[in-house]
Short mmCIF file of C-alpha atoms and ligand atoms in Angstrom, two decimals:
data_model
loop_
_atom_site.label_atom_id
_atom_site.label_comp_id
_atom_site.label_asym_id
_atom_site.label_seq_id
_atom_site.Cartn_x
_atom_site.Cartn_y
_atom_site.Cartn_z
CA MET A 279 32.82 -14.01 5.81
CA PHE A 280 32.10 -17.55 6.08
CA THR A 281 30.16 -18.58 8.97
CA ILE A 282 27.70 -21.64 9.34
CA GLU A 283 24.98 -19.06 10.26
CA ASN A 284 25.28 -16.92 6.57
CA LEU A 285 25.86 -20.43 4.58
CA LEU A 286 21.96 -21.19 6.58
CA TYR A 287 21.03 -17.81 5.49
CA SER A 288 22.05 -18.19 1.67
CA ILE A 289 19.64 -21.56 1.60
CA PHE A 290 16.84 -20.32 3.62
CA LEU A 291 16.55 -16.76 2.10
CA PRO A 292 16.01 -18.14 -1.41
CA LEU A 293 13.80 -20.45 -0.41
CA ASN A 294 11.62 -18.18 1.66
CA ASN A 295 11.52 -15.89 -1.56
CA PRO A 296 12.54 -17.54 -4.94
CA ARG A 297 12.19 -14.41 -6.97
CA ALA A 298 14.75 -12.72 -4.84
CA GLY A 299 17.15 -15.16 -6.45
CA LEU A 300 20.44 -16.66 -5.07
CA ARG A 301 22.44 -13.15 -4.47
CA VAL A 302 20.18 -12.48 -1.41
CA GLY A 303 22.37 -14.60 0.66
CA ARG A 304 25.41 -12.37 -0.05
CA LEU A 305 23.37 -9.50 0.23
CA TYR A 306 22.18 -10.37 3.69
CA ALA A 307 25.87 -10.78 4.64
CA ASP A 308 26.91 -7.48 3.62
CA LEU A 309 23.88 -5.83 5.63
CA GLN A 310 25.14 -7.86 8.65
CA LYS A 311 28.55 -6.03 8.42
CA SER A 312 27.23 -2.50 7.17
CA GLN A 313 25.17 -2.42 10.45
CA TRP A 314 27.49 -1.63 12.31
CA TYR A 315 29.00 1.15 10.34
CA ASP A 316 29.34 4.46 12.25
CA HIS A 317 27.29 7.45 11.44
CA ARG A 318 29.83 9.09 8.99
CA ALA A 319 30.20 6.05 7.06
CA LEU A 320 26.48 5.34 6.31
CA GLU A 321 26.14 8.80 5.27
CA GLN A 322 28.78 8.56 2.92
CA LEU A 323 26.98 5.51 1.49
CA GLN A 324 23.89 7.08 1.20
CA ASN A 325 25.29 10.17 -0.57
CA ALA A 326 26.91 8.04 -2.93
CA LYS A 327 23.76 6.12 -3.80
CA VAL A 328 21.15 9.11 -4.09
CA LYS A 329 23.56 10.85 -6.51
CA CYS A 330 24.05 8.02 -8.80
CA LEU A 331 19.97 7.64 -8.57
CA MET A 332 19.27 11.23 -9.04
CA GLU A 333 21.97 11.53 -11.90
CA TYR A 334 20.17 8.65 -13.43
CA ALA A 335 16.82 9.70 -12.97
CA ARG A 336 17.34 12.82 -14.65
CA ASN A 337 18.80 11.36 -17.49
CA ASN A 338 16.39 8.11 -17.78
CA VAL A 339 13.05 8.97 -16.40
CA PRO A 340 11.00 11.71 -18.07
CA PHE A 341 9.48 13.00 -14.73
CA TYR A 342 12.73 13.96 -13.06
CA LYS A 343 14.35 15.34 -16.28
CA ASP A 344 14.44 18.99 -15.29
CA TYR A 345 15.82 18.27 -11.91
CA ASN A 346 19.32 19.11 -11.52
CA ALA A 347 19.90 19.22 -7.52
CA TRP A 348 23.55 18.58 -7.46
CA GLU A 349 24.67 20.99 -10.02
CA GLY A 350 27.20 23.91 -8.67
CA LYS A 351 26.85 22.19 -4.92
CA THR A 352 30.06 21.05 -3.45
CA ASP A 353 29.73 22.09 0.00
CA THR A 354 25.98 21.04 1.07
CA THR A 355 25.61 17.91 2.75
CA PHE A 356 23.09 15.36 0.79
CA ARG A 357 20.30 16.28 3.21
CA GLU A 358 20.32 19.65 2.32
CA THR A 359 20.90 19.20 -1.16
CA LEU A 360 17.73 16.47 -1.36
CA ALA A 361 15.85 19.21 0.48
CA THR A 362 15.88 21.36 -2.42
CA TYR A 363 14.05 18.88 -4.63
CA PRO A 364 10.23 18.92 -4.76
CA ILE A 365 7.92 16.52 -2.58
CA LEU A 366 6.67 13.73 -4.66
CA LYS A 367 3.08 12.99 -3.94
CA LYS A 368 0.80 10.35 -4.76
CA GLU A 369 -1.29 12.85 -6.72
CA ASP A 370 2.07 13.35 -9.13
CA ILE A 371 2.49 9.60 -9.34
CA ARG A 372 -0.95 8.98 -10.73
CA ALA A 373 -1.02 12.36 -13.12
CA ASN A 374 2.40 11.44 -14.35
CA SER A 375 2.05 7.50 -14.21
CA LEU A 376 3.52 7.16 -17.80
CA HIS A 377 6.45 9.40 -17.07
CA MET A 378 7.70 7.93 -13.68
CA HIS A 379 9.41 4.84 -15.15
CA THR A 380 12.99 4.50 -16.86
CA ILE A 381 12.75 4.90 -20.78
CA THR A 382 14.56 1.67 -20.93
CA GLY A 383 11.24 -0.16 -20.58
CA MET A 384 10.18 -2.74 -18.26
CA PRO A 385 13.12 -5.31 -18.00
CA ARG A 386 12.35 -9.07 -18.63
CA ALA A 387 12.66 -9.99 -14.93
CA CYS A 388 10.83 -7.08 -13.62
CA ILE A 389 8.33 -7.33 -10.33
CA VAL A 390 5.46 -5.10 -10.91
CA ALA A 391 3.67 -3.90 -7.41
CA THR A 392 0.83 -2.09 -7.25
CA THR A 393 -0.04 0.12 -4.67
CA GLY A 394 -2.21 2.57 -3.08
CA GLY A 395 -5.31 0.90 -3.88
CA THR A 396 -6.98 1.84 -0.34
CA THR A 397 -6.70 5.51 -0.92
CA GLY A 398 -7.42 5.62 -4.98
CA LYS A 399 -6.31 4.79 -8.13
CA PRO A 400 -3.64 1.95 -7.78
CA ILE A 401 0.18 3.09 -8.58
CA GLU A 402 2.22 0.73 -10.44
CA VAL A 403 5.47 0.32 -9.20
CA TRP A 404 8.71 -1.51 -11.31
CA HIS A 405 11.20 -3.21 -8.82
CA SER A 406 14.16 -5.26 -10.41
CA ARG A 407 15.06 -8.72 -8.95
CA LYS A 408 18.29 -7.23 -7.26
CA ASN A 409 16.16 -4.44 -5.59
CA ARG A 410 13.61 -7.03 -4.13
CA ALA A 411 16.47 -9.30 -3.07
CA LEU A 412 17.94 -6.37 -0.81
CA VAL A 413 14.46 -5.66 0.42
CA ASP A 414 14.24 -9.50 1.43
CA ALA A 415 17.85 -9.08 2.88
CA ALA A 416 17.04 -6.26 4.85
CA THR A 417 13.70 -7.72 6.28
CA TRP A 418 15.52 -10.64 7.50
CA ARG A 419 18.50 -8.76 9.12
CA GLY A 420 15.53 -6.91 10.83
CA ARG A 421 14.01 -9.77 12.11
CA SER A 422 17.73 -11.42 13.12
CA TRP A 423 17.45 -8.34 15.89
CA VAL A 424 15.12 -9.70 17.60
CA GLY A 425 15.76 -13.62 17.33
CA ILE A 426 13.58 -14.40 13.98
CA LYS A 427 15.58 -16.27 11.49
CA PRO A 428 14.48 -17.46 8.18
CA TRP A 429 14.16 -21.04 9.68
CA THR A 430 12.28 -20.44 12.79
CA ARG A 431 9.05 -21.91 13.37
CA GLY A 432 6.61 -18.95 12.54
CA VAL A 433 2.85 -18.63 11.88
CA ASN A 434 1.66 -15.82 9.70
CA VAL A 435 -1.81 -14.41 10.15
CA GLN A 436 -2.23 -11.96 7.49
CA SER A 437 -5.16 -12.45 4.86
CA PHE A 438 -3.61 -13.59 1.75
CA GLY A 439 -4.97 -16.72 0.74
CA ARG A 440 -3.23 -19.73 1.10
CA GLY A 441 -1.66 -19.84 -2.10
CA SER A 442 -0.40 -22.49 -4.69
CA TRP A 443 0.59 -25.90 -3.83
CA TYR A 444 4.30 -25.07 -4.38
CA GLY A 445 4.17 -22.09 -2.29
CA ARG A 446 2.33 -23.81 0.42
CA LEU A 447 5.37 -26.59 0.21
CA ARG A 448 8.11 -23.60 0.12
CA VAL A 449 6.53 -22.22 3.25
CA ARG A 450 6.67 -25.45 5.09
CA LEU A 451 10.43 -26.38 4.02
CA THR A 452 11.24 -23.00 5.79
CA ASN A 453 9.02 -23.96 9.04
CA LYS A 454 6.39 -21.43 8.29
CA TRP A 455 2.21 -21.72 8.25
CA ILE A 456 -0.16 -19.58 7.03
CA MET A 457 -3.18 -19.07 8.67
CA ASP A 458 -6.26 -16.92 7.05
CA VAL A 459 -8.16 -15.63 9.97
CA PHE A 460 -9.81 -12.76 8.19
CA GLY A 461 -13.52 -12.56 9.08
CA GLN A 462 -13.69 -15.67 11.39
CA THR A 463 -16.18 -16.12 13.90
CA TYR A 464 -15.40 -16.88 17.78
CA ALA A 465 -15.91 -20.51 17.28
CA GLU A 466 -13.56 -20.35 14.06
CA LYS A 467 -10.81 -18.57 16.06
CA LEU A 468 -10.92 -21.18 18.93
CA GLN A 469 -10.09 -23.87 16.22
CA SER A 470 -7.51 -21.59 15.06
CA ALA A 471 -5.96 -20.93 18.48
CA LYS A 472 -6.11 -25.14 18.69
CA GLU A 473 -4.17 -24.97 15.40
CA LEU A 474 -1.78 -22.71 17.25
CA LEU A 475 -1.13 -24.66 20.12
CA ARG A 476 -0.11 -27.74 18.13
CA ILE A 477 2.17 -25.78 15.74
CA SER A 478 3.75 -24.12 18.78
CA PRO A 479 5.61 -21.37 16.82
CA LYS A 480 8.19 -19.20 18.27
CA TYR A 481 6.52 -16.39 16.55
CA LEU A 482 3.63 -14.81 14.99
CA GLU A 483 3.03 -12.08 12.30
CA GLY A 484 0.26 -10.35 11.02
CA PHE A 485 -1.38 -6.81 11.06
CA VAL A 486 -2.12 -5.27 14.21
CA SER A 487 -6.10 -5.75 13.97
CA GLU A 488 -5.97 -9.52 12.90
CA THR A 489 -3.59 -10.34 15.82
CA LEU A 490 -5.85 -8.44 18.03
CA ALA A 491 -8.89 -10.09 16.76
CA LEU A 492 -7.40 -13.42 17.15
CA GLY A 493 -6.08 -12.77 20.54
CA ASP A 494 -9.11 -13.48 22.91
CA ALA A 495 -9.53 -16.83 21.65
CA CYS A 496 -5.71 -17.46 22.32
CA TYR A 497 -5.89 -16.33 25.67
CA ALA A 498 -8.86 -18.17 26.31
CA SER A 499 -7.00 -21.50 25.08
CA GLY A 500 -3.68 -20.61 26.63
CA VAL A 501 -1.85 -19.91 23.49
CA GLN A 502 1.72 -18.58 24.70
CA ILE A 503 4.28 -17.59 22.07
CA ASP A 504 7.66 -15.87 22.32
CA ARG A 505 7.14 -12.85 20.19
CA VAL A 506 4.54 -11.24 18.01
CA LEU A 507 5.52 -9.40 15.06
CA THR A 508 3.11 -6.37 13.58
CA THR A 509 3.24 -4.39 10.76
CA GLY A 510 0.70 -2.89 8.30
CA GLU A 511 -1.00 -0.69 10.82
CA MET A 512 -0.27 1.78 13.55
CA LEU A 513 1.04 -0.09 16.63
CA TYR A 514 -0.19 2.26 19.87
CA GLN A 515 1.07 1.74 22.90
CA HIS A 516 -2.53 0.41 24.11
CA ASN A 517 -2.34 -2.15 21.31
CA ARG A 518 1.13 -3.27 22.29
CA ASP A 519 0.19 -3.70 25.74
CA GLU A 520 -3.09 -5.61 24.72
CA ILE A 521 -0.92 -7.88 22.58
CA LYS A 522 1.62 -8.64 25.07
CA ARG A 523 -1.14 -9.85 27.69
CA LEU A 524 -3.09 -11.76 25.19
CA TYR A 525 -0.07 -14.08 24.26
CA GLY A 526 2.46 -13.51 26.91
CA ALA A 527 4.61 -12.04 24.22
CA GLU A 528 7.26 -9.44 23.51
CA VAL A 529 5.84 -7.21 20.79
CA SER A 530 7.77 -5.90 17.76
CA VAL A 531 6.74 -3.44 14.78
CA TYR A 532 8.55 -3.35 11.57
CA TYR A 533 7.64 -0.38 8.97
CA GLY A 534 7.49 -0.90 5.22
CA CYS A 535 5.38 -0.19 2.43
CA ASN A 536 4.88 -1.96 -1.15
CA GLU A 537 6.38 1.03 -2.81
CA ILE A 538 9.75 0.52 -1.40
CA GLY A 539 10.02 -1.97 1.55
CA ALA A 540 11.92 -2.66 4.68
CA MET A 541 12.03 0.65 5.96
CA ALA A 542 12.71 0.23 9.59
CA PHE A 543 12.96 -2.36 12.42
CA GLU A 544 12.70 -2.70 16.15
CA CYS A 545 15.85 -3.91 17.46
CA GLU A 546 16.69 -5.51 20.65
CA HIS A 547 16.24 -2.42 22.72
CA GLY A 548 12.87 -1.68 21.16
CA SER A 549 14.63 1.31 18.95
CA LYS A 550 13.23 1.51 15.44
CA HIS A 551 16.36 1.68 13.29
CA ILE A 552 16.08 2.57 9.57
CA THR A 553 17.75 0.68 6.80
CA ASP A 554 20.06 3.30 5.65
CA GLU A 555 21.56 1.39 3.12
CA HIS A 556 18.42 1.16 1.58
CA VAL A 557 16.16 4.33 1.86
CA ILE A 558 16.91 7.78 2.86
CA VAL A 559 13.84 8.80 5.58
CA GLU A 560 13.09 12.63 5.84
CA VAL A 561 10.73 14.37 8.32
CA VAL A 562 8.90 17.51 6.98
CA ASP A 563 6.91 20.38 8.73
CA GLU A 564 3.67 21.66 7.00
CA ASN A 565 5.86 23.93 4.92
CA GLY A 566 8.37 21.24 3.52
CA VAL A 567 11.20 22.03 6.04
CA PRO A 568 13.14 18.97 7.17
CA GLN A 569 13.10 18.80 10.93
CA TRP A 570 14.10 16.34 13.43
CA GLU A 571 12.71 15.37 17.25
CA LYS A 572 9.22 16.76 16.14
CA PRO A 573 6.38 14.78 14.25
CA GLY A 574 6.05 15.83 10.67
CA ARG A 575 5.24 14.03 7.12
CA ILE A 576 7.58 11.45 6.34
CA LEU A 577 9.17 11.45 2.94
CA LEU A 578 11.05 8.64 1.56
CA THR A 579 14.06 8.09 -1.30
CA ASP A 580 14.35 4.60 -2.39
CA LEU A 581 18.13 4.29 -3.14
CA ASP A 582 17.95 1.24 -5.30
CA ASN A 583 14.90 1.38 -7.54
CA TYR A 584 15.85 2.61 -10.80
CA LEU A 585 13.12 1.36 -12.98
CA THR A 586 10.48 3.63 -10.96
CA PRO A 587 12.43 5.89 -8.76
CA PHE A 588 10.69 7.61 -5.98
CA ILE A 589 12.64 10.49 -4.81
CA ARG A 590 11.15 12.26 -1.50
CA TYR A 591 8.14 10.49 -1.70
CA GLU A 592 5.37 11.53 0.59
CA VAL A 593 3.97 7.85 1.63
CA GLY A 594 1.38 9.81 3.99
CA ASP A 595 2.66 8.52 7.50
CA ILE A 596 3.15 11.13 10.20
CA GLY A 597 6.81 10.36 12.27
CA ILE A 598 9.63 11.86 14.55
CA LEU A 599 13.50 11.56 13.47
CA THR A 600 15.78 11.48 16.56
CA ARG A 601 19.56 12.09 16.58
CA SER A 602 19.85 9.88 20.06
CA SER A 603 21.84 6.96 20.14
CA CYS A 604 20.46 3.05 20.71
CA PRO A 605 22.23 1.03 23.38
CA CYS A 606 22.70 -1.83 20.78
CA GLY A 607 25.47 0.13 19.22
CA ARG A 608 23.82 0.51 15.86
CA GLU A 609 24.13 4.01 14.28
CA LEU A 610 21.24 3.32 11.69
CA THR A 611 19.29 6.44 11.49
CA LEU A 612 16.53 6.25 14.10
CA LEU A 613 12.74 6.60 13.79
CA LYS A 614 11.64 7.83 17.34
CA ASP A 615 7.91 7.15 16.53
CA LEU A 616 5.29 6.68 14.27
CA GLU A 617 2.29 8.86 14.71
CA GLY A 618 -0.43 7.21 12.30
CA ARG A 619 -1.44 8.36 8.81
CA THR A 620 -1.83 11.85 7.64
CA GLN A 621 -5.51 11.47 6.48
CA ASP A 622 -6.67 9.72 9.65
CA PHE A 623 -8.33 12.58 11.52
CA ILE A 624 -11.83 13.66 11.67
CA ILE A 625 -12.42 17.27 11.17
CA ASN A 626 -15.34 20.03 11.28
CA ALA A 627 -16.72 22.59 9.12
CA SER A 628 -14.03 25.12 10.90
CA GLY A 629 -11.17 22.76 10.03
CA ASP A 630 -10.55 21.56 13.98
CA LYS A 631 -9.25 18.13 13.71
CA LEU A 632 -8.93 15.11 15.83
CA SER A 633 -6.41 12.77 14.92
CA SER A 634 -6.36 8.93 15.51
CA LEU A 635 -3.47 9.10 17.65
CA PHE A 636 -5.61 11.49 19.66
CA PHE A 637 -8.53 9.03 20.36
CA ALA A 638 -5.83 6.01 21.08
CA GLY A 639 -4.21 8.12 23.83
CA ARG A 640 -7.24 9.75 25.22
CA PHE A 641 -8.88 6.58 25.68
CA LYS A 642 -5.88 4.39 26.11
CA ASP A 643 -7.54 2.69 29.38
CA MET A 644 -10.72 1.94 27.95
CA LYS A 645 -11.91 -1.74 27.38
CA LEU A 646 -13.67 -0.78 24.24
CA ILE A 647 -10.66 1.25 22.35
CA HIS A 648 -9.64 -2.11 20.10
CA ARG A 649 -13.21 -2.43 19.13
CA ILE A 650 -14.58 1.02 17.88
CA GLN A 651 -14.41 2.65 14.68
CA LEU A 652 -15.28 6.62 13.89
CA VAL A 653 -16.46 6.77 10.38
CA GLN A 654 -16.90 10.45 9.21
CA ARG A 655 -19.64 10.70 6.52
CA SER A 656 -19.84 14.59 5.92
CA LEU A 657 -18.48 17.59 8.07
CA ASN A 658 -21.00 17.27 10.93
CA GLU A 659 -21.94 13.56 10.99
CA ILE A 660 -19.87 10.67 12.41
CA ASP A 661 -20.77 7.20 12.77
CA LEU A 662 -19.51 5.54 15.78
CA LEU A 663 -18.87 1.70 15.46
CA TYR A 664 -18.40 -1.03 17.80
CA GLU A 665 -17.91 -4.33 18.38
CA GLY A 666 -19.45 -6.14 21.56
CA SER A 667 -22.27 -5.91 24.13
CA SER A 668 -23.88 -2.91 24.45
CA GLU A 669 -24.03 -3.14 28.43
CA VAL A 670 -20.06 -2.66 28.48
CA ALA A 671 -19.85 -0.12 25.92
CA GLU A 672 -22.56 2.33 27.06
CA SER A 673 -20.64 4.45 29.24
CA GLU A 674 -17.24 4.21 27.45
CA LEU A 675 -19.49 5.29 24.18
CA GLU A 676 -21.16 8.36 26.10
CA GLU A 677 -17.35 9.60 26.70
CA ILE A 678 -16.24 9.15 23.53
CA ILE A 679 -19.39 11.40 22.19
CA SER A 680 -18.54 13.84 24.94
CA GLU A 681 -15.24 14.09 24.06
CA ILE A 682 -15.96 14.67 20.36
CA HIS A 683 -18.70 17.37 20.98
CA ASN A 684 -16.04 19.00 23.59
CA ARG A 685 -13.40 19.22 20.55
CA LEU A 686 -15.56 19.89 17.53
CA GLY A 687 -18.46 21.44 18.89
CA PRO A 688 -21.81 20.06 19.76
CA GLU A 689 -23.37 20.57 16.10
CA MET A 690 -21.11 17.07 15.06
CA GLN A 691 -23.73 14.32 15.31
CA VAL A 692 -22.56 11.15 16.23
CA SER A 693 -24.51 8.16 15.64
CA ILE A 694 -23.68 5.05 17.73
CA LYS A 695 -23.97 1.70 15.68
CA GLN A 696 -23.55 -1.69 17.09
CA VAL A 697 -21.56 -3.93 14.48
CA GLY A 698 -21.11 -7.96 13.70
CA GLN A 699 -17.56 -6.68 12.57
CA LEU A 700 -15.81 -3.20 12.12
CA ILE A 701 -14.75 -2.17 8.53
CA TYR A 702 -11.71 -3.56 7.30
CA THR A 703 -9.88 -2.88 4.10
CA GLY A 704 -9.45 -5.62 1.46
CA ARG A 705 -6.09 -6.51 2.65
CA GLY A 706 -7.34 -6.99 6.17
CA LYS A 707 -6.47 -3.83 7.78
CA CYS A 708 -8.76 -2.00 10.42
CA ARG A 709 -8.11 1.50 10.87
CA LEU A 710 -9.42 3.92 13.91
CA ILE A 711 -10.80 6.71 11.90
CA ILE A 712 -11.93 6.29 8.29
CA ASN A 713 -12.84 9.52 6.47
CA LEU A 714 -15.51 9.62 4.01
ZN1 ZN B 1077 19.32 -0.39 18.49
#
């Protein structure tokens, strides 16, 4: 369907990401239509796509050659059939890295992503241009739900450097700015806030920790932004409230990963809709059994990657799927909540665990909660790092330590360390718990 808006999208989307090519505008228009499909139609689409993918993987990707899930099954739903398939773990991919790709070899126009660098040896993932274009189109559909369009004035504060000159030119042509605020001192942050006042963006995008780190300076400088878009890290309720207070902004989160991309976006009603056309999300319990309405491990099947297929990939996140509906009218599956990463917990010698979600919930009213980090060194040693002044912190730190002792036993040694800056990953993420 021709509309002026679709025309603008077909101009601005390739400008945002030339590697996605000109087809991205058409893919976007298709997704605008399919978001209003009813549940049945979406399931039919997923069913057809996952069957094709698995058939292809069995015949062309050595790792999957013995998998034969659909043979002899006619009366099961695709979710039931998929559940008979093994779970793909990061270790499996690392151990079989040469057998995860299609035997047809890497095509000429292939985009190679590496991922998993923060949790071990990186994994190489091949993406076709068409697949990346679809991810782009889905990303911008998700943003359109909260009023962000490819030409909307926006600032990205993720730390990926300033890029090449033509990259910067492209960024400016699409009304975007990139600010690298990673590791800035407070004086530098005030400069960045001044820059934000000058640019006056409609939205700001970045990791939760960077957005928070810049927030005090923005608050002090009177920066007001309509919407803050966060990704890459858990956005706990207290983070959301704090970002809202600091920027006077509505806050949205989107969920993606390098391996697959564009997985879920918050709509205008704040529900996280999964990009059903591109990915099947399952949530399984500790025995690997799919479940709804309860927290469990998230498994992802990328319906569009035939070069490095990901089928039931355990991404390392915990979430809840729900069958409830959203007032927006879209019947795309809902991710009720994300509850953190499976490895983000501290543990004692008897195996008792405390997750990052526990700390975020238990201490949500603390001033200090944005400024602490728990680093587990061994089964009975934790460093409690914090940024900020010790007078304010003392009682809150004591409270955290006594809770750790209550839950994990008095043998757990907790050393308080005041630091200039918490530990960030190479990509600028800051996790509440680091388990060494
Ligand atoms: Zn909705």
